[in-house]
Amino acid sequence: MRIADFALERYFARWEFAVEHVACASDVEGWSMAELLELADDETRAMWAGLRLGYTESPGHPLLRREIAALYETLEADDVLVFAGAEEAIFCLFTTQVREGDHVIVTWPGYQSLYEVARAAGAKVSLHALREEDGWSLDVDRLIASCRPETRMVVVNAPHQPTGMLPSVGEWRRLASACAEAGIRLVADEVYRFLEHDGAETLPAGADLDARFISIGVMSKSFAMAGLRIGWLASRDRAVLDACARLKDYTTICSAAPSEVLALIGLRARERVLERSRSIVAANLAVLDEFFERRSDVFGWVRPRGGSTAFPRLVPEGPAGASADRFCARLVESTGVLLLPSSTFGFGDSHVRLGLGRVDLPAALNAIEQGKADIGPS
Ligand SMILES: Cc1ncc(COP(=O)(O)O)c(C=O)c1O
């Protein structure tokens, strides 16, 4: 299999663990083990204390699958297949479900594996561009109009990384109905689900809207436990899960035993876990609103509707200059603050990704303004 480099991961490989502030992370500040274990109930505490480090059940621990299924309206444990992160789930899904010549539509800019694995599997991929001039909203009519007779999948990530796009429930249902009527499988990357801002509604999960649709979930983002590397596919289409399970035999075989128990603890305490994530993101959004109002000379700001990232634009004639690549390079060298230039999404050279989930974001913004960065104080 030949697959293009994952540009964002290559950028992170160079910088992520070498800088003082990762101001562009898409995950939420991770839980400490001590804090997480305090959330355990009697059953999970005993599971943790008595855990043996053998192989685990390949589809995922039955209790974990049951807890994941409870995030959906219509699913049961057997409708869930656990993977090493959403990344492995995406790899197995597109590798098994896409054939040479299939047409696949994917929202863009976006997480590269959602289209790169499909391309590597032989699909003709159309990138469905979200437009800043539309407030990064999902143009459902344009998306439906771009479907062809050979379109096999429509892939939508919402809440969306990096823009924070989130359709209304009505728009989402309209897209789902159009896909179902045309026999197109909707793949919903919902790794930022439950991180809706300012009263925006949580969308019905893709897997709940039609028996052929697929939801992708993970512990990394809304649940703030990226280090567990626990993700999943959820769907009532058991044939898809079965095909993915057969490929998983060649990737990881089964999940890490400690991660399964810790994920179970986190999901059973999900209200508390999500509340923590939402309050970190809300506090950062409030700081950013004020920052962008003050620094409209440097950045154009479309406020995200959900998720833990945003995608501000550089004002070309502003002090940061017109090139996001050059700005990010100067910034990281002079202040130790890492931003992610839009070129890592193959999406021009004018935008940067910001992360909303890390508690040091205010310090990073301060370093950008007060340090030796070239945008200077306002
Ligand atoms: C939209 C989207 N899907 C999937 C993933 C993969 O999640 P994980 O790295 O936890 O496997 C990411 C990670 O950034 C993402 O942004």
Short mmCIF file of C-alpha atoms and ligand atoms in Angstrom, two decimals:
data_model
loop_
_atom_site.label_atom_id
_atom_site.label_comp_id
_atom_site.label_asym_id
_atom_site.label_seq_id
_atom_site.Cartn_x
_atom_site.Cartn_y
_atom_site.Cartn_z
CA MET A 1 0.00 0.00 0.00
CA ARG A 2 1.30 3.45 -0.92
CA ILE A 3 0.04 6.36 1.12
CA ALA A 4 1.07 10.01 1.21
CA ASP A 5 2.77 11.37 4.32
CA PHE A 6 0.39 12.62 7.02
CA ALA A 7 1.50 16.28 6.88
CA LEU A 8 0.10 17.31 10.27
CA GLU A 9 1.66 14.33 12.05
CA ARG A 10 5.04 15.01 10.41
CA TYR A 11 4.84 18.63 11.64
CA PHE A 12 3.97 17.46 15.15
CA ALA A 13 6.76 14.88 15.04
CA ARG A 14 9.20 17.76 14.59
CA TRP A 15 7.78 20.12 17.23
CA GLU A 16 5.18 18.71 19.64
CA PHE A 17 7.51 17.56 22.39
CA ALA A 18 10.16 20.24 21.84
CA VAL A 19 8.17 23.42 22.58
CA GLU A 20 6.88 25.16 25.67
CA HIS A 21 3.27 25.74 24.54
CA VAL A 22 1.41 23.50 22.11
CA ALA A 23 -1.25 26.09 21.30
CA CYS A 24 -2.64 24.07 18.38
CA ALA A 25 -3.47 20.71 19.99
CA SER A 26 -6.86 19.26 19.09
CA ASP A 27 -7.22 17.18 22.25
CA VAL A 28 -8.35 18.43 25.64
CA GLU A 29 -5.86 18.60 28.54
CA GLY A 30 -5.41 14.96 29.55
CA TRP A 31 -6.64 13.54 32.85
CA SER A 32 -4.02 12.42 35.35
CA MET A 33 -4.17 8.77 36.36
CA ALA A 34 -4.72 9.72 40.01
CA GLU A 35 -7.72 11.94 39.17
CA LEU A 36 -9.22 9.39 36.84
CA LEU A 37 -8.91 6.49 39.28
CA GLU A 38 -10.81 8.55 41.84
CA LEU A 39 -13.82 8.36 39.51
CA ALA A 40 -13.87 4.54 39.56
CA ASP A 41 -16.91 2.74 40.98
CA ASP A 42 -16.60 -0.47 43.02
CA GLU A 43 -16.65 -2.72 39.97
CA THR A 44 -14.06 -0.79 37.93
CA ARG A 45 -11.82 -0.27 40.98
CA ALA A 46 -11.73 -4.04 41.45
CA MET A 47 -11.11 -4.54 37.72
CA TRP A 48 -8.16 -2.14 37.89
CA ALA A 49 -6.67 -3.69 41.04
CA GLY A 50 -6.99 -7.23 39.70
CA LEU A 51 -6.06 -6.51 36.09
CA ARG A 52 -3.92 -9.10 34.40
CA LEU A 53 -1.79 -7.96 31.48
CA GLY A 54 -2.78 -10.61 29.02
CA TYR A 55 -4.32 -10.20 25.56
CA THR A 56 -7.82 -8.79 25.62
CA GLU A 57 -10.97 -9.62 23.64
CA SER A 58 -10.36 -8.49 20.08
CA PRO A 59 -13.62 -6.52 19.57
CA GLY A 60 -13.10 -4.76 22.92
CA HIS A 61 -14.00 -5.52 26.54
CA PRO A 62 -17.74 -6.35 26.69
CA LEU A 63 -18.37 -3.81 29.46
CA LEU A 64 -16.51 -1.12 27.52
CA ARG A 65 -18.50 -1.84 24.36
CA ARG A 66 -21.71 -1.68 26.38
CA GLU A 67 -20.71 1.69 27.83
CA ILE A 68 -19.80 3.04 24.39
CA ALA A 69 -23.13 1.78 22.98
CA ALA A 70 -24.89 3.80 25.69
CA LEU A 71 -23.64 6.98 23.95
CA TYR A 72 -26.07 6.15 21.12
CA GLU A 73 -29.86 5.86 20.99
CA THR A 74 -30.22 2.67 18.98
CA LEU A 75 -27.07 0.62 19.50
CA GLU A 76 -26.07 -2.35 21.59
CA ALA A 77 -22.62 -3.62 22.57
CA ASP A 78 -22.28 -5.78 19.44
CA ASP A 79 -22.69 -2.66 17.28
CA VAL A 80 -19.38 -1.35 18.62
CA LEU A 81 -15.84 -2.33 17.63
CA VAL A 82 -12.97 -0.92 19.70
CA PHE A 83 -9.68 0.22 18.12
CA ALA A 84 -6.38 1.85 19.02
CA GLY A 85 -7.70 5.40 18.68
CA ALA A 86 -9.98 6.74 15.98
CA GLU A 87 -6.98 6.54 13.66
CA GLU A 88 -6.96 2.74 13.50
CA ALA A 89 -10.75 2.75 13.12
CA ILE A 90 -10.46 5.10 10.12
CA PHE A 91 -7.70 2.99 8.59
CA CYS A 92 -9.66 -0.24 8.88
CA LEU A 93 -12.95 1.33 7.76
CA PHE A 94 -11.69 2.89 4.53
CA THR A 95 -9.34 0.04 3.69
CA THR A 96 -12.15 -2.51 3.88
CA GLN A 97 -15.10 -0.47 2.59
CA VAL A 98 -13.67 1.43 -0.37
CA ARG A 99 -12.94 -0.17 -3.69
CA GLU A 100 -11.00 1.02 -6.75
CA GLY A 101 -13.04 3.66 -8.58
CA ASP A 102 -15.53 4.37 -5.76
CA HIS A 103 -16.33 8.02 -5.31
CA VAL A 104 -16.00 9.40 -1.79
CA ILE A 105 -16.79 12.95 -0.65
CA VAL A 106 -14.98 14.30 2.42
CA THR A 107 -15.28 17.65 4.22
CA TRP A 108 -12.13 19.78 3.91
CA PRO A 109 -9.89 21.20 5.33
CA GLY A 110 -9.83 18.21 7.63
CA TYR A 111 -8.17 15.26 9.24
CA GLN A 112 -6.00 13.86 6.47
CA SER A 113 -6.63 10.15 7.05
CA LEU A 114 -10.34 10.66 6.33
CA TYR A 115 -9.43 11.18 2.67
CA GLU A 116 -5.88 9.81 2.34
CA VAL A 117 -6.72 6.23 3.35
CA ALA A 118 -9.67 6.28 0.92
CA ARG A 119 -7.34 7.50 -1.84
CA ALA A 120 -4.78 4.82 -0.98
CA ALA A 121 -7.58 2.24 -1.26
CA GLY A 122 -8.24 3.44 -4.83
CA ALA A 123 -11.15 5.83 -4.30
CA LYS A 124 -11.71 8.98 -6.32
CA VAL A 125 -11.99 11.52 -3.54
CA SER A 126 -13.79 14.86 -3.84
CA LEU A 127 -12.83 17.30 -1.10
CA HIS A 128 -15.89 19.27 -0.06
CA ALA A 129 -14.44 22.67 0.84
CA LEU A 130 -15.92 24.54 3.76
CA ARG A 131 -15.81 28.27 3.09
CA GLU A 132 -14.74 30.93 5.52
CA GLU A 133 -17.05 33.43 3.79
CA ASP A 134 -19.96 31.13 4.77
CA GLY A 135 -18.74 31.20 8.39
CA TRP A 136 -17.32 27.69 7.80
CA SER A 137 -20.88 26.34 7.73
CA LEU A 138 -21.85 23.09 6.01
CA ASP A 139 -23.52 23.85 2.66
CA VAL A 140 -25.81 20.81 2.61
CA ASP A 141 -27.30 21.63 -0.82
CA ARG A 142 -23.86 21.96 -2.42
CA LEU A 143 -22.76 18.73 -0.75
CA ILE A 144 -25.82 16.81 -1.95
CA ALA A 145 -25.40 18.26 -5.45
CA SER A 146 -21.83 16.95 -5.62
CA CYS A 147 -22.96 13.32 -5.18
CA ARG A 148 -22.64 11.13 -8.29
CA PRO A 149 -24.12 7.74 -9.20
CA GLU A 150 -20.83 6.09 -8.16
CA THR A 151 -20.63 7.97 -4.83
CA ARG A 152 -20.27 5.36 -2.13
CA MET A 153 -19.57 7.43 0.96
CA VAL A 154 -20.04 10.92 2.30
CA VAL A 155 -17.65 11.62 5.16
CA VAL A 156 -18.47 14.51 7.49
CA ASN A 157 -16.54 15.46 10.61
CA ALA A 158 -18.78 17.50 12.94
CA PRO A 159 -18.05 19.24 15.23
CA HIS A 160 -15.33 19.89 12.70
CA GLN A 161 -11.61 20.05 13.12
CA PRO A 162 -10.06 22.56 12.44
CA THR A 163 -12.88 25.07 11.74
CA GLY A 164 -15.41 24.29 14.51
CA MET A 165 -18.19 23.88 11.92
CA LEU A 166 -21.34 22.33 13.32
CA PRO A 167 -24.50 21.97 11.23
CA SER A 168 -27.92 22.49 12.78
CA VAL A 169 -29.88 19.35 13.66
CA GLY A 170 -32.20 20.11 10.73
CA GLU A 171 -29.35 20.40 8.23
CA TRP A 172 -27.77 17.23 9.56
CA ARG A 173 -31.02 15.27 9.24
CA ARG A 174 -31.53 16.61 5.70
CA LEU A 175 -28.08 15.41 4.66
CA ALA A 176 -28.68 12.04 6.32
CA SER A 177 -32.02 11.59 4.50
CA ALA A 178 -30.48 12.51 1.14
CA CYS A 179 -27.65 9.99 1.66
CA ALA A 180 -30.04 7.24 2.82
CA GLU A 181 -32.34 7.79 -0.18
CA ALA A 182 -29.40 7.64 -2.60
CA GLY A 183 -27.98 4.51 -0.95
CA ILE A 184 -24.84 6.41 0.08
CA ARG A 185 -23.17 5.52 3.34
CA LEU A 186 -22.73 8.49 5.68
CA VAL A 187 -19.58 8.26 7.77
CA ALA A 188 -19.78 10.62 10.73
CA ASP A 189 -16.48 11.43 12.41
CA GLU A 190 -17.84 12.43 15.81
CA VAL A 191 -14.63 12.54 17.82
CA TYR A 192 -15.52 16.08 19.03
CA ARG A 193 -19.14 15.21 19.80
CA PHE A 194 -20.41 16.61 23.14
CA LEU A 195 -18.16 19.68 22.77
CA GLU A 196 -20.82 21.98 21.33
CA HIS A 197 -20.46 25.66 22.27
CA ASP A 198 -22.97 28.19 23.46
CA GLY A 199 -26.12 26.12 23.48
CA ALA A 200 -25.52 24.53 20.07
CA GLU A 201 -27.22 21.16 20.09
CA THR A 202 -25.46 17.79 20.08
CA LEU A 203 -26.29 16.22 16.72
CA PRO A 204 -27.99 12.86 16.55
CA ALA A 205 -25.17 10.35 16.00
CA GLY A 206 -24.74 9.16 12.42
CA ALA A 207 -25.10 5.52 13.48
CA ASP A 208 -28.52 6.30 14.98
CA LEU A 209 -29.86 7.86 11.79
CA ASP A 210 -29.64 4.85 9.49
CA ALA A 211 -28.63 1.21 9.87
CA ARG A 212 -25.90 1.59 7.21
CA PHE A 213 -24.34 4.75 8.63
CA ILE A 214 -21.18 4.68 10.67
CA SER A 215 -20.05 6.73 13.65
CA ILE A 216 -16.40 7.18 14.59
CA GLY A 217 -15.63 7.99 18.23
CA VAL A 218 -12.63 8.23 20.51
CA MET A 219 -11.56 8.90 24.11
CA SER A 220 -8.95 11.46 22.98
CA LYS A 221 -10.87 14.67 22.42
CA SER A 222 -14.12 15.39 24.32
CA PHE A 223 -13.18 12.77 26.93
CA ALA A 224 -9.64 14.19 27.32
CA MET A 225 -7.83 10.84 27.43
CA ALA A 226 -5.76 10.72 24.23
CA GLY A 227 -3.05 8.62 25.85
CA LEU A 228 -5.41 5.67 26.24
CA ARG A 229 -5.51 5.20 22.46
CA ILE A 230 -9.06 3.91 22.65
CA GLY A 231 -11.40 4.67 19.76
CA TRP A 232 -14.27 2.88 18.06
CA LEU A 233 -16.56 2.35 15.11
CA ALA A 234 -20.27 2.18 15.90
CA SER A 235 -22.84 0.93 13.41
CA ARG A 236 -25.80 -1.40 13.09
CA ASP A 237 -24.17 -2.68 9.89
CA ARG A 238 -22.50 -5.73 11.44
CA ALA A 239 -20.98 -6.77 8.08
CA VAL A 240 -18.86 -3.61 8.09
CA LEU A 241 -17.73 -4.23 11.67
CA ASP A 242 -16.94 -7.83 10.82
CA ALA A 243 -14.75 -6.82 7.85
CA CYS A 244 -12.94 -4.28 10.03
CA ALA A 245 -12.43 -6.87 12.78
CA ARG A 246 -10.75 -9.16 10.26
CA LEU A 247 -8.32 -6.39 9.25
CA LYS A 248 -7.69 -5.53 12.89
CA ASP A 249 -6.25 -9.03 13.26
CA TYR A 250 -3.36 -7.65 11.19
CA THR A 251 -3.00 -4.27 12.91
CA THR A 252 -3.28 -4.37 16.71
CA ILE A 253 -5.31 -7.59 17.34
CA CYS A 254 -6.76 -6.16 20.54
CA SER A 255 -6.66 -3.11 22.78
CA ALA A 256 -4.28 -2.46 25.67
CA ALA A 257 -5.79 -4.00 28.81
CA PRO A 258 -5.10 -1.01 31.13
CA SER A 259 -6.56 1.41 28.58
CA GLU A 260 -9.80 -0.52 28.33
CA VAL A 261 -10.41 -0.37 32.08
CA LEU A 262 -9.45 3.31 32.28
CA ALA A 263 -11.74 4.14 29.34
CA LEU A 264 -14.57 2.29 31.08
CA ILE A 265 -13.99 4.36 34.23
CA GLY A 266 -13.99 7.57 32.18
CA LEU A 267 -17.16 6.70 30.26
CA ARG A 268 -19.09 5.67 33.36
CA ALA A 269 -18.22 9.09 34.81
CA ARG A 270 -18.87 10.83 31.51
CA GLU A 271 -20.98 13.70 32.82
CA ARG A 272 -18.15 14.78 35.08
CA VAL A 273 -15.50 14.14 32.42
CA LEU A 274 -17.37 16.11 29.76
CA GLU A 275 -18.16 18.92 32.16
CA ARG A 276 -14.43 19.38 32.82
CA SER A 277 -13.65 19.44 29.08
CA ARG A 278 -16.45 21.89 28.34
CA SER A 279 -15.36 24.25 31.07
CA ILE A 280 -11.72 24.29 29.86
CA VAL A 281 -12.87 25.01 26.30
CA ALA A 282 -15.39 27.65 27.39
CA ALA A 283 -12.79 29.49 29.47
CA ASN A 284 -10.36 29.49 26.54
CA LEU A 285 -13.04 30.69 24.13
CA ALA A 286 -13.79 33.64 26.38
CA VAL A 287 -10.08 34.55 26.45
CA LEU A 288 -9.88 34.17 22.67
CA ASP A 289 -12.93 36.36 22.01
CA GLU A 290 -11.22 39.13 23.88
CA PHE A 291 -7.83 38.43 22.27
CA PHE A 292 -9.20 38.47 18.73
CA GLU A 293 -11.21 41.60 19.33
CA ARG A 294 -8.05 43.31 20.53
CA ARG A 295 -5.85 41.84 17.79
CA SER A 296 -8.05 42.26 14.73
CA ASP A 297 -4.98 43.86 13.17
CA VAL A 298 -3.37 40.40 13.12
CA PHE A 299 -6.16 37.80 12.85
CA GLY A 300 -9.60 37.35 11.30
CA TRP A 301 -11.76 35.27 13.66
CA VAL A 302 -14.74 33.08 12.87
CA ARG A 303 -15.89 31.75 16.23
CA PRO A 304 -16.18 27.91 16.20
CA ARG A 305 -19.59 26.35 16.98
CA GLY A 306 -18.17 23.17 18.45
CA GLY A 307 -15.06 21.07 19.04
CA SER A 308 -11.70 21.97 20.51
CA THR A 309 -10.03 23.82 17.63
CA ALA A 310 -10.43 27.07 15.69
CA PHE A 311 -9.01 28.25 12.39
CA PRO A 312 -8.24 31.98 12.43
CA ARG A 313 -6.87 33.74 9.35
CA LEU A 314 -3.86 36.03 9.17
CA VAL A 315 -4.67 39.55 8.04
CA PRO A 316 -2.29 39.76 5.04
CA GLU A 317 -1.30 43.38 5.61
CA GLY A 318 -1.07 42.86 9.42
CA PRO A 319 2.11 42.55 11.49
CA ALA A 320 2.20 38.72 11.21
CA GLY A 321 2.46 38.98 7.42
CA ALA A 322 0.60 37.01 4.77
CA SER A 323 2.24 33.58 5.11
CA ALA A 324 1.06 31.26 7.90
CA ASP A 325 4.07 29.01 7.27
CA ARG A 326 6.51 31.84 7.84
CA PHE A 327 4.58 33.23 10.83
CA CYS A 328 4.40 29.82 12.58
CA ALA A 329 8.11 29.20 11.96
CA ARG A 330 9.11 32.60 13.38
CA LEU A 331 6.72 32.20 16.29
CA VAL A 332 7.94 28.81 17.44
CA GLU A 333 11.59 29.81 17.16
CA SER A 334 11.18 33.09 19.05
CA THR A 335 8.56 32.21 21.70
CA GLY A 336 8.28 28.41 21.95
CA VAL A 337 4.57 28.64 21.01
CA LEU A 338 3.45 26.09 18.43
CA LEU A 339 0.67 26.94 15.98
CA LEU A 340 -0.26 24.76 13.02
CA PRO A 341 -0.12 26.39 9.57
CA SER A 342 -2.93 25.61 7.11
CA SER A 343 -0.41 24.15 4.64
CA THR A 344 -0.45 21.00 6.82
CA PHE A 345 -4.07 20.60 5.67
CA GLY A 346 -3.11 21.40 2.07
CA PHE A 347 -5.36 24.42 2.57
CA GLY A 348 -3.44 27.48 1.40
CA ASP A 349 -1.07 29.55 3.49
CA SER A 350 -3.38 32.00 5.28
CA HIS A 351 -4.80 30.19 8.31
CA VAL A 352 -3.51 28.71 11.55
CA ARG A 353 -5.08 26.07 13.78
CA LEU A 354 -5.53 26.95 17.42
CA GLY A 355 -6.32 24.42 20.13
CA LEU A 356 -9.00 25.29 22.70
CA GLY A 357 -8.43 22.40 25.07
CA ARG A 358 -5.16 23.16 26.83
CA VAL A 359 -5.03 25.06 30.11
CA ASP A 360 -1.87 26.95 29.11
CA LEU A 361 -3.56 28.68 26.16
CA PRO A 362 -3.78 32.06 27.96
CA ALA A 363 -0.05 31.83 28.77
CA ALA A 364 0.66 30.96 25.13
CA LEU A 365 -1.33 33.99 23.91
CA ASN A 366 0.56 36.14 26.37
CA ALA A 367 3.86 34.78 25.08
CA ILE A 368 2.76 35.54 21.52
CA GLU A 369 2.06 39.17 22.40
CA GLN A 370 4.63 39.92 25.06
CA GLY A 371 7.52 37.74 24.01
CA LYS A 372 9.91 38.29 21.15
CA ALA A 373 7.24 37.45 18.59
CA ASP A 374 6.91 39.93 15.81
CA ILE A 375 3.23 40.83 16.20
CA GLY A 376 4.10 43.00 19.21
CA PRO A 377 1.77 44.28 21.91
CA SER A 378 -1.46 45.96 20.79
C1 LIG B 1 -11.42 14.65 12.99
C2 LIG B 1 -10.50 13.67 13.63
N1 LIG B 1 -10.76 12.35 13.49
C3 LIG B 1 -9.96 11.43 14.04
C4 LIG B 1 -8.85 11.79 14.76
C5 LIG B 1 -7.96 10.71 15.33
O1 LIG B 1 -8.06 10.62 16.72
P1 LIG B 1 -6.95 9.79 17.52
O2 LIG B 1 -5.64 10.49 17.23
O3 LIG B 1 -7.27 9.91 18.92
O4 LIG B 1 -6.94 8.42 17.00
C6 LIG B 1 -8.53 13.13 14.92
C7 LIG B 1 -7.32 13.55 15.67
O5 LIG B 1 -6.91 14.68 15.64
C8 LIG B 1 -9.38 14.11 14.35
O6 LIG B 1 -9.15 15.42 14.47
#
